mmCIF file of C-alpha atoms in Angstrom:
data_model
loop_
_atom_site.group_PDB
_atom_site.id
_atom_site.type_symbol
_atom_site.label_atom_id
_atom_site.label_comp_id
_atom_site.label_asym_id
_atom_site.label_seq_id
_atom_site.Cartn_x
_atom_site.Cartn_y
_atom_site.Cartn_z
ATOM 1 C CA MET A 136 51.024 82.495 29.563
ATOM 2 C CA PRO A 137 54.078 83.454 27.457
ATOM 3 C CA ALA A 138 53.529 83.416 23.700
ATOM 4 C CA ASP A 139 56.604 81.255 23.129
ATOM 5 C CA LEU A 140 55.409 78.471 25.446
ATOM 6 C CA GLU A 141 54.884 75.916 22.678
ATOM 7 C CA THR A 142 58.279 76.723 21.136
ATOM 8 C CA ASP A 143 59.945 76.376 24.527
ATOM 9 C CA SER A 144 58.163 73.108 25.225
ATOM 10 C CA VAL A 145 59.216 71.538 21.924
ATOM 11 C CA ARG A 146 62.846 72.270 22.739
ATOM 12 C CA LEU A 147 62.500 70.906 26.278
ATOM 13 C CA ARG A 148 60.648 67.764 25.138
ATOM 14 C CA GLU A 149 63.432 66.987 22.698
ATOM 15 C CA ALA A 150 66.038 67.585 25.413
ATOM 16 C CA LEU A 151 64.150 65.302 27.836
ATOM 17 C CA ALA A 152 63.873 62.531 25.234
ATOM 18 C CA LYS A 153 67.560 62.844 24.396
ATOM 19 C CA ALA A 154 68.554 62.632 28.088
ATOM 20 C CA LEU A 155 66.350 59.584 28.667
ATOM 21 C CA ALA A 156 67.758 57.899 25.565
ATOM 22 C CA GLU A 157 71.321 58.543 26.727
ATOM 23 C CA ASP A 158 70.415 56.983 30.095
ATOM 24 C CA GLY A 159 69.213 53.861 28.285
ATOM 25 C CA VAL A 160 65.539 54.382 29.152
ATOM 26 C CA LEU A 161 64.279 55.005 25.601
ATOM 27 C CA ALA A 162 65.662 52.012 23.724
ATOM 28 C CA ASP A 163 62.452 51.764 21.685
ATOM 29 C CA PRO A 164 62.255 54.560 19.064
ATOM 30 C CA ALA A 165 58.440 54.516 19.309
ATOM 31 C CA TRP A 166 58.546 55.468 22.996
ATOM 32 C CA ARG A 167 61.093 58.181 22.260
ATOM 33 C CA GLN A 168 58.760 59.608 19.647
ATOM 34 C CA ALA A 169 55.954 59.580 22.220
ATOM 35 C CA VAL A 170 58.048 61.524 24.751
ATOM 36 C CA GLU A 171 58.951 64.054 22.059
ATOM 37 C CA ALA A 172 55.298 64.426 21.050
ATOM 38 C CA VAL A 173 53.445 64.714 24.386
ATOM 39 C CA SER A 174 53.348 68.117 26.085
ATOM 40 C CA ARG A 175 53.853 67.271 29.765
ATOM 41 C CA HIS A 176 53.249 70.861 30.857
ATOM 42 C CA ARG A 177 49.612 70.550 29.756
ATOM 43 C CA PHE A 178 49.103 67.930 32.484
ATOM 44 C CA VAL A 179 50.756 69.832 35.334
ATOM 45 C CA PRO A 180 49.378 73.404 35.507
ATOM 46 C CA GLY A 181 50.438 73.393 39.149
ATOM 47 C CA PHE A 182 52.552 71.212 41.426
ATOM 48 C CA TYR A 183 54.678 71.340 44.579
ATOM 49 C CA LEU A 184 58.448 71.260 44.901
ATOM 50 C CA PRO A 185 60.310 70.909 48.218
ATOM 51 C CA GLY A 186 61.872 74.057 49.621
ATOM 52 C CA GLY A 187 65.514 74.272 50.565
ATOM 53 C CA GLU A 188 65.136 73.928 54.340
ATOM 54 C CA PRO A 189 62.591 72.256 56.648
ATOM 55 C CA GLY A 190 60.148 74.540 58.438
ATOM 56 C CA ALA A 191 60.344 75.476 62.111
ATOM 57 C CA ASP A 192 58.216 72.403 62.862
ATOM 58 C CA GLY A 193 60.761 70.148 61.131
ATOM 59 C CA LEU A 194 58.348 69.302 58.329
ATOM 60 C CA THR A 195 59.175 69.589 54.637
ATOM 61 C CA VAL A 196 58.131 72.928 53.180
ATOM 62 C CA TRP A 197 56.351 72.356 49.870
ATOM 63 C CA GLU A 198 56.333 75.358 47.570
ATOM 64 C CA PRO A 199 53.597 75.721 44.932
ATOM 65 C CA VAL A 200 54.860 76.145 41.383
ATOM 66 C CA THR A 201 52.738 77.522 38.537
ATOM 67 C CA ALA A 202 53.421 79.434 35.349
ATOM 68 C CA GLU A 203 51.954 82.555 36.943
ATOM 69 C CA LEU A 204 54.233 82.337 39.987
ATOM 70 C CA ASP A 205 57.469 81.485 38.151
ATOM 71 C CA TYR A 206 57.251 80.559 34.463
ATOM 72 C CA GLY A 207 60.864 79.438 34.135
ATOM 73 C CA ARG A 208 60.826 77.215 37.217
ATOM 74 C CA TRP A 209 57.469 75.727 36.269
ATOM 75 C CA LEU A 210 58.422 74.835 32.696
ATOM 76 C CA ALA A 211 61.881 73.542 33.584
ATOM 77 C CA ALA A 212 60.427 71.265 36.269
ATOM 78 C CA ALA A 213 57.653 70.067 33.955
ATOM 79 C CA TYR A 214 60.291 68.711 31.562
ATOM 80 C CA SER A 215 62.695 67.413 34.181
ATOM 81 C CA ASP A 216 62.904 63.720 35.020
ATOM 82 C CA THR A 217 61.213 64.365 38.348
ATOM 83 C CA THR A 218 58.030 63.258 40.079
ATOM 84 C CA LEU A 219 55.813 66.313 40.551
ATOM 85 C CA ILE A 220 53.463 66.200 43.567
ATOM 86 C CA THR A 221 50.048 67.560 42.633
ATOM 87 C CA GLN A 222 47.990 66.723 45.727
ATOM 88 C CA PHE A 223 48.440 66.105 49.465
ATOM 89 C CA ASP A 224 46.076 64.304 51.816
ATOM 90 C CA SER A 225 43.437 64.045 49.045
ATOM 91 C CA ASP A 226 42.867 67.824 49.258
ATOM 92 C CA GLU A 227 42.369 69.451 45.860
ATOM 93 C CA PRO A 228 44.616 72.552 45.626
ATOM 94 C CA ASP A 229 43.349 75.917 44.419
ATOM 95 C CA TRP A 230 45.992 76.608 41.786
ATOM 96 C CA LYS A 231 44.683 80.138 41.250
ATOM 97 C CA ASN A 232 45.627 80.930 44.837
ATOM 98 C CA PRO A 233 48.054 78.168 45.911
ATOM 99 C CA GLN A 234 49.487 78.052 49.418
ATOM 100 C CA VAL A 235 52.783 76.819 50.832
ATOM 101 C CA ARG A 236 52.335 73.489 52.630
ATOM 102 C CA HIS A 237 54.163 72.090 55.641
ATOM 103 C CA GLY A 238 54.378 68.312 55.497
ATOM 104 C CA GLY A 239 51.500 66.123 54.393
ATOM 105 C CA ALA A 240 51.105 62.783 52.629
ATOM 106 C CA PRO A 241 51.265 62.941 48.811
ATOM 107 C CA THR A 242 48.144 61.397 47.279
ATOM 108 C CA SER A 243 48.584 62.246 43.599
ATOM 109 C CA SER A 244 51.485 63.093 41.330
ATOM 110 C CA SER A 245 52.907 63.125 37.841
ATOM 111 C CA THR A 246 55.425 60.280 37.954
ATOM 112 C CA LEU A 247 58.904 60.978 36.643
ATOM 113 C CA PRO A 248 58.981 60.346 32.871
ATOM 114 C CA SER A 249 61.800 57.784 33.008
ATOM 115 C CA LEU A 250 59.744 55.572 35.322
ATOM 116 C CA VAL A 251 56.588 56.010 33.239
ATOM 117 C CA VAL A 252 58.379 54.846 30.088
ATOM 118 C CA ARG A 253 60.153 52.096 32.001
ATOM 119 C CA MET A 254 56.816 50.764 33.258
ATOM 120 C CA TRP A 255 55.298 50.620 29.778
ATOM 121 C CA ALA A 256 58.461 49.022 28.386
ATOM 122 C CA ASP A 257 58.775 46.478 31.227
ATOM 123 C CA ALA A 258 55.170 45.419 30.622
ATOM 124 C CA ASP A 259 56.175 44.572 27.040
ATOM 125 C CA VAL A 260 53.421 46.752 25.589
ATOM 126 C CA GLN A 261 53.256 46.437 21.801
ATOM 127 C CA GLU A 262 51.068 47.710 18.963
ATOM 128 C CA GLY A 263 47.711 45.961 18.925
ATOM 129 C CA HIS A 264 47.622 45.378 22.686
ATOM 130 C CA THR A 265 44.634 46.533 24.674
ATOM 131 C CA VAL A 266 45.851 48.147 27.878
ATOM 132 C CA LEU A 267 44.336 48.980 31.251
ATOM 133 C CA GLU A 268 46.183 51.645 33.216
ATOM 134 C CA ILE A 269 45.371 51.848 36.919
ATOM 135 C CA GLY A 270 45.935 55.335 38.287
ATOM 136 C CA THR A 271 45.401 58.003 35.630
ATOM 137 C CA GLY A 272 46.810 60.718 37.882
ATOM 138 C CA THR A 273 47.552 63.782 35.789
ATOM 139 C CA GLY A 274 47.085 61.851 32.545
ATOM 140 C CA TYR A 275 50.644 62.240 31.228
ATOM 141 C CA SER A 276 51.355 58.513 31.282
ATOM 142 C CA THR A 277 47.998 57.872 29.612
ATOM 143 C CA ALA A 278 48.911 60.314 26.850
ATOM 144 C CA LEU A 279 52.190 58.526 26.179
ATOM 145 C CA ALA A 280 50.298 55.221 25.851
ATOM 146 C CA CYS A 281 47.767 56.823 23.493
ATOM 147 C CA GLU A 282 50.559 58.290 21.384
ATOM 148 C CA ARG A 283 52.248 54.878 21.199
ATOM 149 C CA LEU A 284 49.212 52.588 20.783
ATOM 150 C CA GLY A 285 46.329 54.776 19.681
ATOM 151 C CA SER A 286 43.570 55.964 21.998
ATOM 152 C CA ALA A 287 41.154 53.153 21.090
ATOM 153 C CA ASP A 288 43.338 50.535 22.798
ATOM 154 C CA VAL A 289 43.880 52.451 26.055
ATOM 155 C CA THR A 290 41.631 52.380 29.131
ATOM 156 C CA SER A 291 42.643 54.332 32.220
ATOM 157 C CA ILE A 292 40.906 54.412 35.605
ATOM 158 C CA GLU A 293 41.315 56.747 38.560
ATOM 159 C CA VAL A 294 39.707 56.624 42.014
ATOM 160 C CA ASP A 295 39.687 60.417 42.457
ATOM 161 C CA PRO A 296 36.988 62.072 40.283
ATOM 162 C CA HIS A 297 38.623 65.523 40.470
ATOM 163 C CA ARG A 298 41.955 64.099 39.305
ATOM 164 C CA LEU A 299 40.254 62.278 36.431
ATOM 165 C CA ALA A 300 38.319 65.363 35.338
ATOM 166 C CA GLN A 301 41.522 67.394 35.104
ATOM 167 C CA ALA A 302 43.332 64.586 33.283
ATOM 168 C CA ALA A 303 40.437 64.200 30.845
ATOM 169 C CA GLU A 304 40.484 67.916 30.036
ATOM 170 C CA ALA A 305 44.206 67.794 29.259
ATOM 171 C CA LEU A 306 43.958 64.560 27.266
ATOM 172 C CA TYR A 307 41.006 65.659 25.166
ATOM 173 C CA GLY A 308 42.618 69.071 24.663
ATOM 174 C CA LEU A 309 45.554 67.327 22.991
ATOM 175 C CA GLY A 310 43.347 65.087 20.871
ATOM 176 C CA TYR A 311 43.689 61.869 22.893
ATOM 177 C CA THR A 312 40.433 59.981 23.518
ATOM 178 C CA PRO A 313 41.103 56.893 25.684
ATOM 179 C CA THR A 314 38.358 55.239 27.709
ATOM 180 C CA LEU A 315 38.396 56.961 31.112
ATOM 181 C CA ALA A 316 36.466 55.968 34.220
ATOM 182 C CA VAL A 317 36.273 56.699 37.919
ATOM 183 C CA ALA A 318 36.968 53.311 39.468
ATOM 184 C CA ASP A 319 38.905 51.626 42.267
ATOM 185 C CA GLY A 320 41.967 49.862 40.861
ATOM 186 C CA LEU A 321 41.383 47.037 43.308
ATOM 187 C CA TYR A 322 38.520 45.906 41.062
ATOM 188 C CA GLY A 323 39.899 46.846 37.652
ATOM 189 C CA TYR A 324 37.399 47.751 34.945
ATOM 190 C CA TRP A 325 35.130 44.963 33.698
ATOM 191 C CA PRO A 326 33.324 46.843 30.883
ATOM 192 C CA GLU A 327 36.477 46.913 28.752
ATOM 193 C CA ALA A 328 37.953 43.543 29.847
ATOM 194 C CA LYS A 329 39.737 41.423 28.898
ATOM 195 C CA PHE A 330 43.067 43.169 28.474
ATOM 196 C CA ASP A 331 46.401 42.152 26.990
ATOM 197 C CA ARG A 332 48.286 44.262 29.523
ATOM 198 C CA ILE A 333 47.435 45.804 32.886
ATOM 199 C CA VAL A 334 49.854 48.368 34.295
ATOM 200 C CA ALA A 335 49.361 49.915 37.728
ATOM 201 C CA ALA A 336 50.718 53.327 38.670
ATOM 202 C CA CYS A 337 49.874 52.712 42.322
ATOM 203 C CA SER A 338 50.925 49.938 44.686
ATOM 204 C CA PHE A 339 48.983 47.093 46.312
ATOM 205 C CA ARG A 340 49.565 44.923 49.378
ATOM 206 C CA ALA A 341 48.721 41.898 47.215
ATOM 207 C CA VAL A 342 47.652 41.258 43.635
ATOM 208 C CA PRO A 343 43.896 41.962 43.319
ATOM 209 C CA PRO A 344 42.117 38.835 41.979
ATOM 210 C CA ALA A 345 39.952 40.984 39.685
ATOM 211 C CA LEU A 346 43.022 41.942 37.685
ATOM 212 C CA LEU A 347 43.811 38.306 36.922
ATOM 213 C CA ALA A 348 40.210 37.723 35.835
ATOM 214 C CA GLN A 349 40.396 40.739 33.519
ATOM 215 C CA THR A 350 43.617 39.665 31.759
ATOM 216 C CA ARG A 351 43.610 37.420 28.712
ATOM 217 C CA PRO A 352 45.472 34.092 29.056
ATOM 218 C CA GLY A 353 49.075 34.852 28.182
ATOM 219 C CA GLY A 354 48.538 38.499 29.058
ATOM 220 C CA LYS A 355 50.714 40.313 31.571
ATOM 221 C CA ILE A 356 50.195 42.420 34.687
ATOM 222 C CA LEU A 357 52.849 44.836 35.898
ATOM 223 C CA LEU A 358 52.349 46.234 39.352
ATOM 224 C CA THR A 359 54.173 47.331 42.465
ATOM 225 C CA LEU A 360 53.669 45.442 45.713
ATOM 226 C CA SER A 361 53.939 47.461 48.896
ATOM 227 C CA GLY A 362 52.800 47.374 52.495
ATOM 228 C CA TRP A 363 52.662 49.030 55.862
ATOM 229 C CA LEU A 364 56.432 48.880 56.404
ATOM 230 C CA TYR A 365 56.803 50.791 53.131
ATOM 231 C CA GLY A 366 58.711 47.981 51.492
ATOM 232 C CA TYR A 367 58.286 47.805 47.716
ATOM 233 C CA ALA A 368 58.843 45.322 44.906
ATOM 234 C CA ARG A 369 57.741 45.292 41.291
ATOM 235 C CA VAL A 370 56.472 42.125 39.687
ATOM 236 C CA LEU A 371 55.602 41.179 36.105
ATOM 237 C CA LEU A 372 53.004 38.399 36.136
ATOM 238 C CA THR A 373 51.894 36.234 33.231
ATOM 239 C CA VAL A 374 48.329 34.940 33.513
ATOM 240 C CA ALA A 375 47.704 31.275 32.655
ATOM 241 C CA GLU A 376 44.653 29.630 31.074
ATOM 242 C CA ASP A 377 43.412 28.474 34.501
ATOM 243 C CA GLY A 378 43.479 32.006 35.909
ATOM 244 C CA THR A 379 46.594 31.556 38.022
ATOM 245 C CA ALA A 380 49.642 33.715 37.477
ATOM 246 C CA GLU A 381 53.307 33.819 38.244
ATOM 247 C CA GLY A 382 56.282 36.016 37.564
ATOM 248 C CA ARG A 383 59.605 37.194 38.890
ATOM 249 C CA LEU A 384 60.265 40.298 40.884
ATOM 250 C CA LEU A 385 62.037 42.973 38.875
ATOM 251 C CA PRO A 386 65.327 44.547 39.961
ATOM 252 C CA GLY A 387 65.666 48.154 41.053
ATOM 253 C CA THR A 388 64.203 50.442 43.684
ATOM 254 C CA VAL A 389 60.812 51.764 42.628
ATOM 255 C CA SER A 390 58.026 53.014 44.889
ATOM 256 C CA PHE A 391 54.468 54.138 44.174
ATOM 257 C CA MET A 392 51.725 55.602 46.338
ATOM 258 C CA SER A 393 49.446 52.935 47.795
ATOM 259 C CA ALA A 394 46.013 52.282 46.398
ATOM 260 C CA ARG A 395 43.851 54.224 48.830
ATOM 261 C CA THR A 396 42.040 51.130 50.076
ATOM 262 C CA HIS A 397 45.427 49.531 50.877
ATOM 263 C CA ALA A 398 46.901 52.490 52.780
ATOM 264 C CA ALA A 399 48.190 51.886 56.306
ATOM 265 C CA PRO A 400 45.789 52.562 59.199
ATOM 266 C CA VAL A 401 46.599 55.003 61.993
ATOM 267 C CA PHE A 402 48.132 53.109 64.920
ATOM 268 C CA GLY A 403 48.225 55.792 67.616
ATOM 269 C CA ASN A 404 50.931 56.752 70.088
ATOM 270 C CA PRO A 405 54.029 54.499 69.981
ATOM 271 C CA ALA A 406 54.541 55.067 73.709
ATOM 272 C CA HIS A 407 51.165 53.488 74.444
ATOM 273 C CA TRP A 408 52.153 50.348 72.547
ATOM 274 C CA ALA A 409 55.541 50.199 74.308
ATOM 275 C CA ALA A 410 53.957 50.572 77.759
ATOM 276 C CA GLY A 411 52.483 47.076 77.568
ATOM 277 C CA LEU A 412 55.746 45.310 76.705
ATOM 278 C CA PRO A 413 57.749 43.219 79.194
ATOM 279 C CA GLU A 414 60.535 45.070 80.987
ATOM 280 C CA LYS A 415 63.171 42.451 80.231
ATOM 281 C CA GLY A 416 64.318 42.137 76.647
ATOM 282 C CA ARG A 417 66.821 40.136 74.633
ATOM 283 C CA THR A 418 69.718 40.938 72.324
ATOM 284 C CA ALA A 419 68.643 41.267 68.715
ATOM 285 C CA ARG A 420 70.148 38.915 66.157
ATOM 286 C CA HIS A 421 69.860 41.630 63.500
ATOM 287 C CA SER A 422 69.840 45.392 63.829
ATOM 288 C CA PRO A 423 66.949 47.456 62.403
ATOM 289 C CA GLY A 424 69.497 49.084 60.108
ATOM 290 C CA ARG A 425 69.310 45.962 57.938
ATOM 291 C CA ILE A 426 65.926 47.195 56.670
ATOM 292 C CA THR A 427 66.160 50.957 57.253
ATOM 293 C CA ALA A 428 69.513 51.839 55.684
ATOM 294 C CA VAL A 429 69.473 53.904 52.497
ATOM 295 C CA THR A 430 70.816 51.121 50.281
ATOM 296 C CA GLU A 431 69.390 48.977 47.501
ATOM 297 C CA GLU A 432 69.812 45.848 49.626
ATOM 298 C CA ALA A 433 67.928 47.383 52.564
ATOM 299 C CA PHE A 434 65.159 48.419 50.165
ATOM 300 C CA HIS A 435 64.830 44.785 49.061
ATOM 301 C CA LEU A 436 65.107 43.421 52.603
ATOM 302 C CA ARG A 437 62.371 45.716 53.873
ATOM 303 C CA PHE A 438 59.974 44.158 51.391
ATOM 304 C CA LEU A 439 60.961 40.623 52.453
ATOM 305 C CA ALA A 440 60.621 41.583 56.117
ATOM 306 C CA GLN A 441 57.236 43.106 55.419
ATOM 307 C CA SER A 442 56.089 39.833 53.889
ATOM 308 C CA ALA A 443 56.836 38.158 57.223
ATOM 309 C CA VAL A 444 54.906 40.745 59.280
ATOM 310 C CA PRO A 445 52.410 42.191 56.779
ATOM 311 C CA ASP A 446 50.286 43.995 59.382
ATOM 312 C CA ALA A 447 53.174 45.671 61.200
ATOM 313 C CA GLN A 448 54.097 49.339 61.016
ATOM 314 C CA MET A 449 57.365 50.936 62.080
ATOM 315 C CA THR A 450 58.391 54.311 63.398
ATOM 316 C CA THR A 451 61.418 55.709 65.228
ATOM 317 C CA VAL A 452 61.136 57.954 68.273
ATOM 318 C CA GLY A 453 64.522 59.285 69.334
ATOM 319 C CA GLU A 454 66.786 56.230 69.072
ATOM 320 C CA VAL A 455 64.048 53.669 69.751
ATOM 321 C CA VAL A 456 62.482 51.764 66.838
ATOM 322 C CA HIS A 457 58.829 50.824 67.409
ATOM 323 C CA LEU A 458 56.804 48.148 65.617
ATOM 324 C CA ALA A 459 53.031 47.969 66.058
ATOM 325 C CA ASP A 460 50.501 45.543 64.593
ATOM 326 C CA VAL A 461 46.942 46.913 64.721
ATOM 327 C CA VAL A 462 45.483 43.594 63.516
ATOM 328 C CA THR A 463 46.839 41.290 66.245
ATOM 329 C CA GLY A 464 47.717 43.866 68.919
ATOM 330 C CA SER A 465 51.374 42.811 68.865
ATOM 331 C CA ALA A 466 54.233 45.263 69.403
ATOM 332 C CA ALA A 467 58.013 45.400 69.673
ATOM 333 C CA THR A 468 60.722 47.942 70.408
ATOM 334 C CA LEU A 469 64.415 47.938 69.526
ATOM 335 C CA THR A 470 66.636 50.083 71.722
ATOM 336 C CA PRO A 471 70.393 50.638 71.201
ATOM 337 C CA VAL A 472 72.382 49.545 74.264
ATOM 338 C CA GLU A 473 76.137 50.095 73.868
ATOM 339 C CA ASP A 474 77.142 47.887 70.904
ATOM 340 C CA ARG A 475 73.903 45.897 70.600
ATOM 341 C CA TRP A 476 70.163 46.289 70.138
ATOM 342 C CA GLU A 477 67.748 45.173 72.838
ATOM 343 C CA VAL A 478 64.382 43.783 71.715
ATOM 344 C CA ARG A 479 61.195 43.795 73.762
ATOM 345 C CA GLU A 480 58.202 42.001 72.231
ATOM 346 C CA GLY A 481 54.618 41.385 73.269
ATOM 347 C CA GLY A 482 51.363 40.082 71.864
ATOM 348 C CA PRO A 483 50.531 36.920 69.924
ATOM 349 C CA VAL A 484 53.079 37.662 67.168
ATOM 350 C CA ARG A 485 56.776 38.141 67.926
ATOM 351 C CA LEU A 486 57.248 40.767 65.274
ATOM 352 C CA TRP A 487 60.997 41.281 65.296
ATOM 353 C CA GLU A 488 61.661 37.561 65.711
ATOM 354 C CA ARG A 489 59.766 36.943 62.480
ATOM 355 C CA VAL A 490 61.788 39.643 60.725
ATOM 356 C CA GLU A 491 65.021 38.142 62.072
ATOM 357 C CA ASN A 492 64.073 34.712 60.739
ATOM 358 C CA VAL A 493 63.679 36.151 57.246
ATOM 359 C CA LEU A 494 66.970 38.068 57.484
ATOM 360 C CA SER A 495 68.830 34.965 58.658
ATOM 361 C CA ALA A 496 67.317 32.858 55.849
ATOM 362 C CA TYR A 497 68.316 35.564 53.358
ATOM 363 C CA ASP A 498 71.923 35.523 54.604
ATOM 364 C CA GLU A 499 72.072 31.715 54.525
ATOM 365 C CA ALA A 500 70.764 31.736 50.924
ATOM 366 C CA GLY A 501 73.658 33.956 49.852
ATOM 367 C CA CYS A 502 71.798 37.294 49.816
ATOM 368 C CA PRO A 503 69.692 36.650 46.690
ATOM 369 C CA GLY A 504 68.495 39.664 44.672
ATOM 370 C CA PRO A 505 64.852 40.488 43.832
ATOM 371 C CA GLU A 506 65.002 38.887 40.387
ATOM 372 C CA THR A 507 65.616 35.451 41.978
ATOM 373 C CA PHE A 508 62.206 35.492 43.718
ATOM 374 C CA THR A 509 59.017 34.305 42.009
ATOM 375 C CA LEU A 510 55.499 35.303 42.978
ATOM 376 C CA HIS A 511 52.822 32.635 42.578
ATOM 377 C CA VAL A 512 49.140 33.682 42.618
ATOM 378 C CA TYR A 513 46.506 30.947 42.803
ATOM 379 C CA ASP A 514 43.089 30.186 44.356
ATOM 380 C CA GLY A 515 43.103 33.386 46.361
ATOM 381 C CA GLY A 516 46.541 32.637 47.849
ATOM 382 C CA GLN A 517 49.783 34.398 47.017
ATOM 383 C CA HIS A 518 53.286 33.228 47.894
ATOM 384 C CA LEU A 519 56.703 34.670 47.217
ATOM 385 C CA ARG A 520 59.143 31.804 46.705
ATOM 386 C CA HIS A 521 62.867 31.295 46.384
ATOM 387 C CA PRO A 522 64.555 27.917 45.931
ATOM 388 C CA GLN A 523 66.750 28.444 49.018
ATOM 389 C CA MET A 524 64.344 30.300 51.311
ATOM 390 C CA PRO A 525 61.003 29.445 52.963
ATOM 391 C CA GLY A 526 57.947 30.738 51.122
ATOM 392 C CA LEU A 527 56.594 34.121 52.196
ATOM 393 C CA PRO A 528 52.812 34.585 52.011
ATOM 394 C CA LEU A 529 51.382 37.943 51.025
ATOM 395 C CA PRO A 530 48.318 39.356 52.828
ATOM 396 C CA ARG A 531 44.971 38.173 51.580
ATOM 397 C CA PRO A 532 43.873 40.546 48.787
#
């Protein structure tokens, strides 16, 4: 390791903090001081960056990056505002002999610093608050919270014991001593409850009831809702005396890896699902592009659509869009025919018809943004509501 590493890192930390402040992310001087103080490189001894071109198989080529392989690239990336993938498919890499990867599903990462700070700020974390962080990951976010609040008020849990062990080593090496535990975020962490703030660095299909029970009345929970269509929305909930909670969705396009117990199941070969559909279809009222386009509105609409068909998954083969629901056995395809889309649906749930109903209601309501929707959590039920649209239930937690 180069002798001037610490000198280099101080310069890069200051540059990162300055850039985030100029972007309006670090409005609070205390969070800026935390970014300037915490050595992110200590939490990411190795990570993957995408190569320039896909491999021969069409999959993304992920190149390992360590100080030994390329010191300059490693350190520059460590202090860039970038999410750094540290694990695929729950396989722990051997960073002493790392290998190039082709494709794979990321299962752990160091979230980009701007989002980490934004999450803590959006949760309205203040001095004196006790905080539960769900998803320790590399530990960088935990370190920022410790720097800001003091280690005694920070609890962080992680489902992967290898991830937590590495994070603990880095945290303790820098003098931070939060409460750390291997635990499933779905159930929170009772031994340290109740908390003033709970912040999740993973996403859930619905708000876990345990988190409400572990939050003090008046306390807040910030988490990302997601699902099997890969629609996302962030929500900031305030917990009431009776254990219910409500809060508005937050604007913006943020995504997090799913809690492992909420990850989508394998649904098999799309052609097998399509084979059981009726031959005759109908003209779609809305094209699939409404929820698949690379726009902020489509990002929002995909989450609303997902709320209507929470057990559906979607994939595209050639030009045909497939939807499959492993819970009910329902399926649908959308096929482009000249200037229209033809829908074929089968099973007890008309999947695309339900999506179309949500899209039509959204249009009739004047295309309301995320911040106009309120999530209500009560008695085990959860509903997303808007004054001009029908309520959308979330899956049972």
